[in-house]
Coordinates of C-alpha atoms in Angstrom, one line a residue:
M1 CA 86.2 66.6 56.2
I2 CA 85.6 70.0 57.9
I3 CA 87.6 72.7 56.2
L4 CA 88.4 75.7 58.5
Q5 CA 88.2 79.0 56.6
K6 CA 90.6 81.8 57.3
A7 CA 89.1 84.3 59.7
D8 CA 87.9 87.6 58.0
V9 CA 89.6 89.6 60.8
S10 CA 93.2 88.7 61.7
P11 CA 94.2 89.7 65.3
S12 CA 97.4 91.3 63.9
E13 CA 95.3 93.5 61.6
I14 CA 93.2 94.9 64.5
T15 CA 95.5 95.0 67.5
P16 CA 99.0 96.4 67.0
K17 CA 101.6 93.6 66.8
E18 CA 103.4 94.6 69.9
V19 CA 100.2 94.8 71.9
F20 CA 99.0 91.4 70.6
E21 CA 102.3 89.8 71.5
D22 CA 102.4 91.4 75.0
R23 CA 98.9 90.3 75.8
R24 CA 99.7 86.8 74.6
R25 CA 102.7 86.8 76.9
F26 CA 100.5 88.0 79.8
I27 CA 98.0 85.2 79.1
K28 CA 100.8 82.6 79.2
Q29 CA 102.1 83.9 82.4
A30 CA 98.6 83.6 83.9
G31 CA 98.7 79.9 83.0
L32 CA 96.9 80.0 79.7
G33 CA 99.5 78.1 77.7
L34 CA 97.6 74.9 78.4
L35 CA 94.5 76.2 76.7
A36 CA 95.5 75.8 73.1
T37 CA 95.4 72.0 72.8
S38 CA 92.2 71.7 74.9
A39 CA 90.4 74.5 73.0
L40 CA 91.4 73.1 69.6
A41 CA 90.0 69.7 70.4
H42 CA 86.8 71.2 71.8
S43 CA 86.5 73.4 68.7
N44 CA 86.9 70.5 66.3
F45 CA 84.2 68.6 68.2
L46 CA 81.8 71.5 68.1
L47 CA 82.5 72.1 64.4
A48 CA 81.7 68.5 63.6
A49 CA 78.5 68.8 65.6
N50 CA 77.5 71.9 63.7
A51 CA 78.7 71.1 60.2
T52 CA 75.5 72.5 58.7
H53 CA 76.0 75.9 60.3
Q54 CA 75.2 78.7 57.7
T55 CA 77.5 81.5 56.8
T56 CA 76.1 84.9 57.9
P57 CA 76.0 87.6 55.2
V58 CA 78.3 90.5 56.2
G59 CA 76.4 93.4 57.7
H60 CA 73.2 91.5 58.3
P61 CA 71.7 89.7 61.3
S62 CA 72.0 85.9 61.3
K63 CA 68.4 85.1 60.5
L64 CA 69.1 82.0 62.7
L65 CA 68.3 83.5 66.1
P66 CA 64.9 84.7 67.3
T67 CA 64.1 88.3 66.6
L68 CA 63.1 90.6 69.5
P69 CA 59.9 92.3 68.5
N70 CA 58.4 95.6 69.7
F71 CA 61.7 97.4 70.4
T72 CA 62.1 101.2 69.9
K73 CA 64.8 102.6 67.8
T74 CA 66.5 105.5 69.5
A75 CA 68.7 108.4 68.5
Y76 CA 71.8 107.0 70.2
G77 CA 74.6 106.7 67.6
K78 CA 72.2 107.2 64.7
D79 CA 75.0 108.8 62.6
E80 CA 77.6 106.0 63.3
K81 CA 78.7 103.5 60.7
L82 CA 77.8 100.1 62.2
T83 CA 80.3 97.2 62.5
S84 CA 79.0 94.3 60.5
Y85 CA 77.1 91.5 62.3
E86 CA 79.8 89.0 61.1
D87 CA 82.6 91.0 62.7
I88 CA 80.7 91.6 65.9
T89 CA 79.9 87.9 66.3
T90 CA 83.2 86.4 65.2
Y91 CA 85.8 88.6 66.9
N92 CA 85.2 88.3 70.6
N93 CA 86.9 88.3 74.0
F94 CA 85.0 85.7 76.0
Y95 CA 87.7 83.6 77.8
E96 CA 85.1 81.2 79.1
F97 CA 85.0 79.9 75.5
G98 CA 88.7 80.4 74.6
T99 CA 91.3 83.1 74.4
S100 CA 91.6 83.4 70.6
K101 CA 89.2 85.9 69.1
N102 CA 87.5 83.3 66.8
E103 CA 87.1 80.6 69.5
P104 CA 84.0 81.9 71.3
A105 CA 81.9 81.8 68.2
V106 CA 82.8 78.1 67.7
N107 CA 83.0 76.9 71.3
S108 CA 79.7 78.4 72.4
K109 CA 77.5 76.8 69.8
L110 CA 76.1 74.2 72.2
F111 CA 75.8 76.7 75.1
K112 CA 72.2 76.9 76.4
P113 CA 71.2 80.3 77.6
Y114 CA 67.6 79.4 78.2
P115 CA 66.0 78.8 80.7
W116 CA 68.0 81.4 82.7
T117 CA 67.7 83.0 86.2
V118 CA 69.6 85.8 87.9
S119 CA 70.1 85.9 91.7
I120 CA 69.7 89.3 93.3
E121 CA 71.7 89.5 96.6
G122 CA 73.4 91.7 99.1
E123 CA 72.3 95.1 100.3
V124 CA 68.7 94.8 99.1
K125 CA 65.3 94.8 100.7
K126 CA 65.1 91.0 100.1
N127 CA 67.2 88.5 98.2
K128 CA 65.3 87.1 95.3
V129 CA 65.7 85.3 91.9
I130 CA 64.3 86.5 88.6
G131 CA 64.0 84.7 85.3
I132 CA 65.0 86.1 82.0
D133 CA 61.4 86.2 80.7
E134 CA 60.4 88.3 83.7
I135 CA 63.5 90.5 83.2
L136 CA 62.4 91.3 79.7
K137 CA 59.1 92.6 81.0
L138 CA 60.7 95.1 83.4
S139 CA 61.1 97.8 80.7
P140 CA 60.4 98.4 77.0
L141 CA 63.4 97.3 74.8
E142 CA 65.4 99.9 72.9
E143 CA 67.9 99.8 70.2
R144 CA 71.0 101.8 71.1
I145 CA 74.0 102.2 68.8
Y146 CA 77.0 102.5 71.0
R147 CA 80.7 102.7 70.4
M148 CA 82.7 99.9 72.1
R149 CA 86.4 100.4 72.8
C150 CA 88.5 97.4 73.8
V151 CA 91.4 97.9 76.2
E152 CA 93.5 96.2 73.5
G153 CA 93.2 99.2 71.2
W154 CA 90.4 98.2 68.8
S155 CA 86.8 99.3 68.6
M156 CA 83.4 98.5 67.2
V157 CA 80.0 100.2 66.7
I158 CA 77.2 97.9 67.9
P159 CA 73.4 98.2 67.6
W160 CA 72.5 96.7 71.0
L161 CA 69.0 95.9 72.1
G162 CA 68.3 96.2 75.8
F163 CA 66.9 98.4 78.6
P164 CA 68.5 100.8 81.2
L165 CA 70.1 98.9 84.0
A166 CA 68.4 101.4 86.3
Q167 CA 65.1 99.6 85.7
L168 CA 66.5 96.3 87.0
I169 CA 68.0 98.1 90.0
K170 CA 64.7 99.7 90.8
W171 CA 63.1 96.3 90.8
A172 CA 65.9 94.9 93.0
E173 CA 65.2 97.5 95.7
P174 CA 68.7 98.1 97.1
N175 CA 68.9 99.7 100.5
A176 CA 70.9 102.8 101.7
N177 CA 74.1 100.7 102.2
A178 CA 74.3 99.8 98.5
K179 CA 77.2 101.8 97.1
Y180 CA 78.4 99.4 94.4
V181 CA 76.9 96.7 92.1
E182 CA 78.8 93.5 91.5
F183 CA 78.0 91.3 88.5
T184 CA 78.9 87.6 88.3
S185 CA 79.0 85.6 85.1
L186 CA 78.2 82.0 84.6
A187 CA 81.2 79.6 85.0
D188 CA 80.0 76.2 83.8
S189 CA 82.8 73.8 83.2
Q190 CA 80.5 71.5 81.2
Q191 CA 79.5 74.2 78.6
M192 CA 82.5 76.6 78.8
P193 CA 85.9 74.9 78.1
G194 CA 87.9 77.9 79.3
V195 CA 86.6 77.5 82.8
N196 CA 88.5 74.2 83.1
L197 CA 91.8 75.9 82.9
P198 CA 93.5 78.5 85.1
I199 CA 92.9 81.4 82.8
L200 CA 91.4 83.7 85.3
D201 CA 89.9 83.4 88.8
W202 CA 86.5 82.0 87.9
P203 CA 83.7 83.0 87.9
Y204 CA 84.2 86.3 86.0
V205 CA 83.3 89.3 88.3
E206 CA 82.8 92.9 87.4
G207 CA 81.4 95.9 89.2
L208 CA 80.2 99.5 89.0
R209 CA 79.7 102.3 91.4
M210 CA 76.0 102.9 92.1
D211 CA 75.9 106.2 90.2
E212 CA 77.6 104.6 87.2
A213 CA 75.1 101.7 87.3
M214 CA 72.1 104.2 87.4
N215 CA 73.5 106.4 84.6
P216 CA 71.0 106.5 81.7
L217 CA 73.7 105.2 79.3
T218 CA 74.3 102.0 81.2
L219 CA 72.5 99.2 79.4
M220 CA 71.5 95.6 80.1
A221 CA 71.7 94.2 76.6
V222 CA 69.7 91.2 75.5
G223 CA 70.2 91.4 71.8
L224 CA 71.9 93.0 68.8
Y225 CA 71.0 93.7 65.2
G226 CA 67.3 93.0 66.1
E227 CA 67.9 89.5 67.3
K228 CA 68.5 87.8 70.6
L229 CA 72.0 88.0 71.9
P230 CA 74.4 85.4 70.3
N231 CA 76.1 83.1 72.8
Q232 CA 79.5 84.4 72.0
N233 CA 78.4 88.0 72.8
G234 CA 77.1 87.1 76.3
A235 CA 73.7 85.5 75.9
P236 CA 71.2 85.8 77.3
M237 CA 72.0 89.1 79.1
R238 CA 75.2 91.2 79.4
L239 CA 76.2 94.6 80.8
V240 CA 77.1 97.4 78.4
V241 CA 78.9 100.5 79.7
P242 CA 79.9 102.4 76.6
W243 CA 82.3 104.9 78.2
K244 CA 84.4 102.1 79.8
Y245 CA 86.7 99.6 78.2
G246 CA 84.9 96.5 77.0
F247 CA 86.1 94.1 79.7
K248 CA 83.8 95.9 82.1
G249 CA 80.8 94.4 80.2
A250 CA 80.1 91.2 82.2
K251 CA 78.5 88.5 80.0
S252 CA 76.0 85.8 80.7
I253 CA 75.2 87.3 84.1
V254 CA 73.8 84.9 86.8
K255 CA 74.2 87.1 89.9
I256 CA 73.9 90.8 90.8
R257 CA 75.0 91.7 94.2
F258 CA 74.7 95.1 95.9
T259 CA 77.6 95.9 98.2
E260 CA 78.8 98.7 100.5
K261 CA 82.5 98.2 99.6
M262 CA 84.1 98.3 96.1
P263 CA 84.1 94.7 94.7
M264 CA 87.4 93.1 93.7
T265 CA 86.9 92.4 90.0
T266 CA 88.5 89.6 88.0
W267 CA 90.9 91.7 86.0
M268 CA 91.9 93.7 89.0
K269 CA 93.0 90.3 90.6
A270 CA 94.8 89.2 87.4
G271 CA 96.7 92.4 86.7
P272 CA 96.2 95.2 89.3
R273 CA 98.9 97.4 87.7
E274 CA 97.1 97.1 84.3
Y275 CA 93.4 96.9 85.0
G276 CA 91.7 99.1 87.5
F277 CA 88.2 99.2 88.8
Y278 CA 87.0 102.2 86.8
A279 CA 88.5 101.3 83.4
N280 CA 87.2 104.5 81.9
V281 CA 88.3 105.0 78.3
N282 CA 91.1 107.6 78.6
P283 CA 93.5 108.4 75.8
Q284 CA 95.7 110.3 78.2
V285 CA 96.3 107.3 80.5
D286 CA 98.2 104.5 78.7
H287 CA 98.1 100.9 79.4
P288 CA 101.5 100.0 81.0
R289 CA 102.4 98.1 77.8
W290 CA 100.8 100.2 75.0
T291 CA 99.3 103.5 74.2
Q292 CA 95.6 104.2 74.5
S293 CA 95.7 107.4 72.4
S294 CA 94.3 105.7 69.3
E295 CA 92.3 102.7 68.1
K296 CA 91.7 100.5 65.1
R297 CA 88.1 100.3 64.0
I298 CA 87.1 96.8 63.1
G299 CA 85.8 96.5 59.6
A300 CA 87.6 99.6 58.4
G301 CA 89.9 97.6 56.2
L302 CA 93.4 96.3 56.4
F303 CA 95.0 99.6 55.2
A304 CA 92.7 102.0 57.1
G305 CA 94.6 104.2 59.6
R306 CA 94.0 104.3 63.3
I307 CA 91.6 106.9 64.7
K308 CA 92.0 109.1 67.8
T309 CA 90.4 107.7 71.0
Q310 CA 88.0 110.1 72.6
M311 CA 87.8 110.8 76.3
F312 CA 85.2 108.5 77.9
N313 CA 84.9 107.0 74.4
G314 CA 83.0 110.2 73.3
Y315 CA 80.4 110.1 76.1
A316 CA 82.1 112.8 78.3
E317 CA 79.1 115.1 78.2
Q318 CA 76.8 112.4 79.7
V319 CA 79.2 110.9 82.2
G320 CA 82.1 113.3 82.9
Q321 CA 80.4 114.9 85.9
M322 CA 80.5 111.6 87.8
Y323 CA 84.3 111.8 88.1
A324 CA 84.7 115.5 89.0
G325 CA 87.6 115.8 91.4
L326 CA 88.7 112.2 90.9
D327 CA 92.3 111.6 89.8
L328 CA 91.7 109.5 86.7
R329 CA 95.4 108.5 86.5
K330 CA 95.3 107.0 90.0
N331 CA 91.8 105.8 89.6
F332 CA 92.3 104.1 86.2

């Protein structure tokens, strides 16, 4: 018999109760009520198939995934207190693998992120395809410790491994018409149970303005805590934009398209009044159903208070100039 252990992080402990309930209501209205039975059955199957899965020590990498050698540690976030590996890999929003925070870690166990290719399309010199091994050779890997702020009102501090997105863009050779970059995630109904239900308009699509994509902070992450990226965190490659809400970070990317017009992203389609294209962390602009002025840091403890949310998640000095003259209430 498989005994399910209680999750270390309860959703109600991280996200304010009213926010959690509102988001659940939004999900149901989007057609997600059918997910529970299907996801539970799929989870039980995967648990049975992985009954020998080891428990990860809190605060340490898994020791189960391959390490990424020869990366350089940087000064980014060197004074931050890291969120534990266990919390980072068991409290996830990755609806392709389920809507509950604990489901992606379970439902993604049999996901195969290798071999992997990414299609480069649109306003480029030439459409082409690049494999993950070739991508990893484009630029030396760096460890960057970034804050991650979820639109739901919780946050983490994550030691990502990756390289500047600008390096991949340089290789892609966009032309003068390229004003935006669109990222498309894998939508595989065989490996991703959530894709079989009308949760969102699959595949998941996100986008950045070209100057945002070229900003030195924008990272293409391929690992965390010294190891390859876990499946539930977006293996084998995901976008990390630390001054924006976490949903901007497209996971398991299979296509990068350069466009002249602003792309219509997945959450813009799902809730245009609630999720805008920019999604910059802004404590002065509330979500229509909850405040964004504070956040709960995961791993801080059940009785720890909320902390103030910083403009651009604390990265205003590096990115604020890109939005000079832009109405950040209108362009949320």
